[in-house]
PDB file of C-alpha atoms in Angstrom:
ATOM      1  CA  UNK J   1      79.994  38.542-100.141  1.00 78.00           C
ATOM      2  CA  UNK J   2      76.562  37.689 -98.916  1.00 85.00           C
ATOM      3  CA  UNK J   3      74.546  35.214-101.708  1.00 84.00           C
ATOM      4  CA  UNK J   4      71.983  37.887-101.894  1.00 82.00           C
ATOM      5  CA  UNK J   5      75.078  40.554-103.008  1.00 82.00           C
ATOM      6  CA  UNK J   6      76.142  37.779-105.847  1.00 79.00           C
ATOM      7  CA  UNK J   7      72.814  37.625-107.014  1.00 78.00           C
ATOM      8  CA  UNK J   8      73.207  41.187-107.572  1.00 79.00           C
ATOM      9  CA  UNK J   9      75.851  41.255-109.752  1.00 85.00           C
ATOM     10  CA  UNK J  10      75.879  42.023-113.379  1.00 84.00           C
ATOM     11  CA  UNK J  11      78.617  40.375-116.108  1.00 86.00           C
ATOM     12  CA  UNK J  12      80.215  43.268-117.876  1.00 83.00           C
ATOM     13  CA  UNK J  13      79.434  41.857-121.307  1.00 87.00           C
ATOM     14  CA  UNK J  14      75.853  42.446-120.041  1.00 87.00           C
ATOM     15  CA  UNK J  15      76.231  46.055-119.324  1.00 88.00           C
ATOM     16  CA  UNK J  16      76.086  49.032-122.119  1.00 91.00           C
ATOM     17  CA  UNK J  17      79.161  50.256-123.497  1.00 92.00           C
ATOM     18  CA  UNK J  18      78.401  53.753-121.592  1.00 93.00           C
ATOM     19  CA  UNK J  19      78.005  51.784-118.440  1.00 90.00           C
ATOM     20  CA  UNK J  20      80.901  49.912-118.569  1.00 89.00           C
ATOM     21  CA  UNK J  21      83.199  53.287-119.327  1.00 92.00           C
ATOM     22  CA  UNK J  22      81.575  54.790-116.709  1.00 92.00           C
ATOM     23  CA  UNK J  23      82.571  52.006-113.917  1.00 90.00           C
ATOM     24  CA  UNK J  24      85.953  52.480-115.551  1.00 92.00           C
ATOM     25  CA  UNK J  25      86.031  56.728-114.971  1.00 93.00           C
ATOM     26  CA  UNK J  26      85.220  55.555-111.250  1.00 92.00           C
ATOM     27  CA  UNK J  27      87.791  52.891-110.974  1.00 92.00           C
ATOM     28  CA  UNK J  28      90.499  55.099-112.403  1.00 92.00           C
ATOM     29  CA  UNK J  29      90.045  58.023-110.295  1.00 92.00           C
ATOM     30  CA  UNK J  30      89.965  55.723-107.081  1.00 92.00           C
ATOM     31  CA  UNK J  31      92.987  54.623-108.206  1.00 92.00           C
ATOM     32  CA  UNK J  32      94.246  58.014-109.041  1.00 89.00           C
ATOM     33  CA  UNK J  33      93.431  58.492-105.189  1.00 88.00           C
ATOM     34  CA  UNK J  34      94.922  56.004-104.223  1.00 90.00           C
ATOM     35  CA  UNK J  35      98.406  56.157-105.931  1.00 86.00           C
ATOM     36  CA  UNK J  36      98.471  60.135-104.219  1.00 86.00           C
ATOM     37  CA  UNK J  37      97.844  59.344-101.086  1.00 84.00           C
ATOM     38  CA  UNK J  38     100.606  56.504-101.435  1.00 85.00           C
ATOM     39  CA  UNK J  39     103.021  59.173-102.928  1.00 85.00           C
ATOM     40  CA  UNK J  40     101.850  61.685 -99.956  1.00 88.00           C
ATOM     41  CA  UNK J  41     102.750  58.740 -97.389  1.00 89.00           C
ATOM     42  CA  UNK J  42     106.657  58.237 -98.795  1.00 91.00           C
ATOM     43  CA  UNK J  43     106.953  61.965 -99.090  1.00 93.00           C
ATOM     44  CA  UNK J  44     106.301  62.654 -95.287  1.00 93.00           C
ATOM     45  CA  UNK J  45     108.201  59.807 -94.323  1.00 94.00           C
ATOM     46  CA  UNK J  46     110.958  61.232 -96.598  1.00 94.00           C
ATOM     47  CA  UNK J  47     110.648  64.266 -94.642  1.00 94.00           C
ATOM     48  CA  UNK J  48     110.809  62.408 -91.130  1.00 96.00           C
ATOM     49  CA  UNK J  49     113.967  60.580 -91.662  1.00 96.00           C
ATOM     50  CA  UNK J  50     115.826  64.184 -93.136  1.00 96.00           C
ATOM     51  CA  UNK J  51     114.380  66.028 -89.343  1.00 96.00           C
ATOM     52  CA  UNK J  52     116.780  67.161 -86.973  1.00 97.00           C
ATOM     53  CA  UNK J  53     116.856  64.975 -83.825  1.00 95.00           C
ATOM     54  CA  UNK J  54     118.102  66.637 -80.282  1.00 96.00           C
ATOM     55  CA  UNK J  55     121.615  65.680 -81.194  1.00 96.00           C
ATOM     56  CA  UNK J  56     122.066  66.879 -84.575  1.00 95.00           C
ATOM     57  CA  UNK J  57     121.690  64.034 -86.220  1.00 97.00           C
ATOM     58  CA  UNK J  58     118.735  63.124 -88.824  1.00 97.00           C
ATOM     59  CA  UNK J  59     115.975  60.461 -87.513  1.00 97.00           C
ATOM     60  CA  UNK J  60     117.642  58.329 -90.330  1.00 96.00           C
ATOM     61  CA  UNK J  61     121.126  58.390 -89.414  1.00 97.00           C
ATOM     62  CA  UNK J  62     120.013  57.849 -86.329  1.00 97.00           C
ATOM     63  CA  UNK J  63     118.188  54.825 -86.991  1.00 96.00           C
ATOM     64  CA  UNK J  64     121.455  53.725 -89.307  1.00 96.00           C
ATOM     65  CA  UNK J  65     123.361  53.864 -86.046  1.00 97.00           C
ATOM     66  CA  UNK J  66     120.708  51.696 -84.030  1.00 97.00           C
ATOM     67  CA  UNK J  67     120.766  48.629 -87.238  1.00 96.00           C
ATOM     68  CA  UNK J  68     124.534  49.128 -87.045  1.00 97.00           C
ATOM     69  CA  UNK J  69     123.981  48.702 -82.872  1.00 98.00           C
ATOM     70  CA  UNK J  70     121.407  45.599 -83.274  1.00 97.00           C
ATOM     71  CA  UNK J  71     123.799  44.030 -85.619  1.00 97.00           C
ATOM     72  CA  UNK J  72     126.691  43.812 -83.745  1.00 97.00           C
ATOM     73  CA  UNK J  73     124.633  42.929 -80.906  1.00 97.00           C
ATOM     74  CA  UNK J  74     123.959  39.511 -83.245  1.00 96.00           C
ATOM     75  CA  UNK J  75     120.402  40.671 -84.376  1.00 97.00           C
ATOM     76  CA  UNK J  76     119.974  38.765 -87.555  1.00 96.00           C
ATOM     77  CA  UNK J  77     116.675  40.035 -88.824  1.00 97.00           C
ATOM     78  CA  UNK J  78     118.130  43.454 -88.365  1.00 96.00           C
ATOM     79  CA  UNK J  79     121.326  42.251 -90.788  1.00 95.00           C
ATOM     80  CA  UNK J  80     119.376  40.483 -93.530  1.00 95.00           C
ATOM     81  CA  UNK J  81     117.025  44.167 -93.523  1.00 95.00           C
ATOM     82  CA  UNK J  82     120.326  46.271 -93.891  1.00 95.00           C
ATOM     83  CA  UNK J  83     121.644  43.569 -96.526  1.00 94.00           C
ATOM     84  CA  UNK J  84     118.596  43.704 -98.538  1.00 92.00           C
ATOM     85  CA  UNK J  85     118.814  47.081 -98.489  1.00 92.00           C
ATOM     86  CA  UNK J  86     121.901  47.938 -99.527  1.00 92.00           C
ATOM     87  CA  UNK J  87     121.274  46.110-102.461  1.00 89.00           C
ATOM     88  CA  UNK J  88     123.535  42.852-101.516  1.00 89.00           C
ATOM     89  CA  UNK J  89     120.533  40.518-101.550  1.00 87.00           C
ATOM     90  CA  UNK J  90     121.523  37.456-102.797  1.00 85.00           C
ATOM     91  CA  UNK J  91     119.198  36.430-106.087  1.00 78.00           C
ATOM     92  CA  UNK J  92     115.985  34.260-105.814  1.00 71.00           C
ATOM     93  CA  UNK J  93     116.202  32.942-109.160  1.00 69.00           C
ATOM     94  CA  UNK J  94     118.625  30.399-111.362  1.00 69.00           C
ATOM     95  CA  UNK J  95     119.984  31.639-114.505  1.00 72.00           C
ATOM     96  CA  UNK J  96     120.928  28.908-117.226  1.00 74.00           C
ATOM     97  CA  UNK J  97     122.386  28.778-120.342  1.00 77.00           C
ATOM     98  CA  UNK J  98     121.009  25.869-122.226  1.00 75.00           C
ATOM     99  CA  UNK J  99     122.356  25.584-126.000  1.00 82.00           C
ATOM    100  CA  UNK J 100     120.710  23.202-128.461  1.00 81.00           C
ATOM    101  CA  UNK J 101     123.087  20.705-128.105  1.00 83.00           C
ATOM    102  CA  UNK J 102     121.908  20.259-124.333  1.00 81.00           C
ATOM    103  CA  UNK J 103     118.757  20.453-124.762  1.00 83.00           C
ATOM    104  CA  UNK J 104     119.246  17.299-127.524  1.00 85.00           C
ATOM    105  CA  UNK J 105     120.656  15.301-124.261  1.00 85.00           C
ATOM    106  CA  UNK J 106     117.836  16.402-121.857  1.00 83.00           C
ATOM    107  CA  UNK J 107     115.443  15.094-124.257  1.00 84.00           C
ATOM    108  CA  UNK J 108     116.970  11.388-125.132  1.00 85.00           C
ATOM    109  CA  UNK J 109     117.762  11.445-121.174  1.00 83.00           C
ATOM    110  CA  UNK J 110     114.324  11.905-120.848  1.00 84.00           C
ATOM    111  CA  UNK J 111     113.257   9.719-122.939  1.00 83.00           C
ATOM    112  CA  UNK J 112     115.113   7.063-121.931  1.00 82.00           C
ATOM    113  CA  UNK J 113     113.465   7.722-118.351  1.00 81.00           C
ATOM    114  CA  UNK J 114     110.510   7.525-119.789  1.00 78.00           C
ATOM    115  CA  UNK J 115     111.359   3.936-121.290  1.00 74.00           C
ATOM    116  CA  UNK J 116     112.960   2.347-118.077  1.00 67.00           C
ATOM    117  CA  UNK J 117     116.384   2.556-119.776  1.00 64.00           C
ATOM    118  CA  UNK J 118     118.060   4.579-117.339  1.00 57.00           C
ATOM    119  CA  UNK J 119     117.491   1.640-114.202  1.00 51.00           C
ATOM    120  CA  UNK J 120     119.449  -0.367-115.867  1.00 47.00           C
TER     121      UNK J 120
END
């Protein structure tokens, strides 16, 4: 944004309650918009993957068979995609079960760091 369009801007605590609902009628119908044209792009591309190709297969077993083809050919990107899409993707986060009684530990291990203890 240019400094003359910052200038320009008003805080919504400075604007009228009627103002401020109608922003919000305009923002929720873009977004409205938006979500349909999103739903219109997975529905055609839906559609393309269930078409008929020349050899009576669909564009999307087709395409299964070229991953499957890439793979074997040692294409790694192309197994990690098929892998994370088959639902086999391993998980980003750690799960832990702390009880109190750890916790206790963690915190006189801490602060015994804290202390110099632990160097000893």
């Amino acid at each position: 944004m240019t400094e003359k369009q910052l200038q320009n801007l008003v805080q919504n605590d400075k604007r009228t309650p009627n103002e401020r609902r109608e922003i919000a009628k305009k923002a929720g119908k873009a977004s409205g918009e938006s979500r349909r044209k999103k739903k219109t792009l997975k529905e055609q591309l839906l559609l393309i993957l269930e078409t008929k190709q020349s050899n009576g297969k669909t564009v999307q077993e087709n395409w299964a068979v070229a991953l499957g083809q890439k793979i074997l050919k040692g294409d790694v990107q192309a197994s990690i995609f098929v892998r994370d899409t088959i639902g086999e993707k391993p998980v980003d986060k750690v799960e832990a079960n702390v009880t109190s009684e750890s916790q206790e530990l963690l915190k006189e291990y801490l602060e015994q760091a804290k202390g110099g203890k632990l160097r000893e």
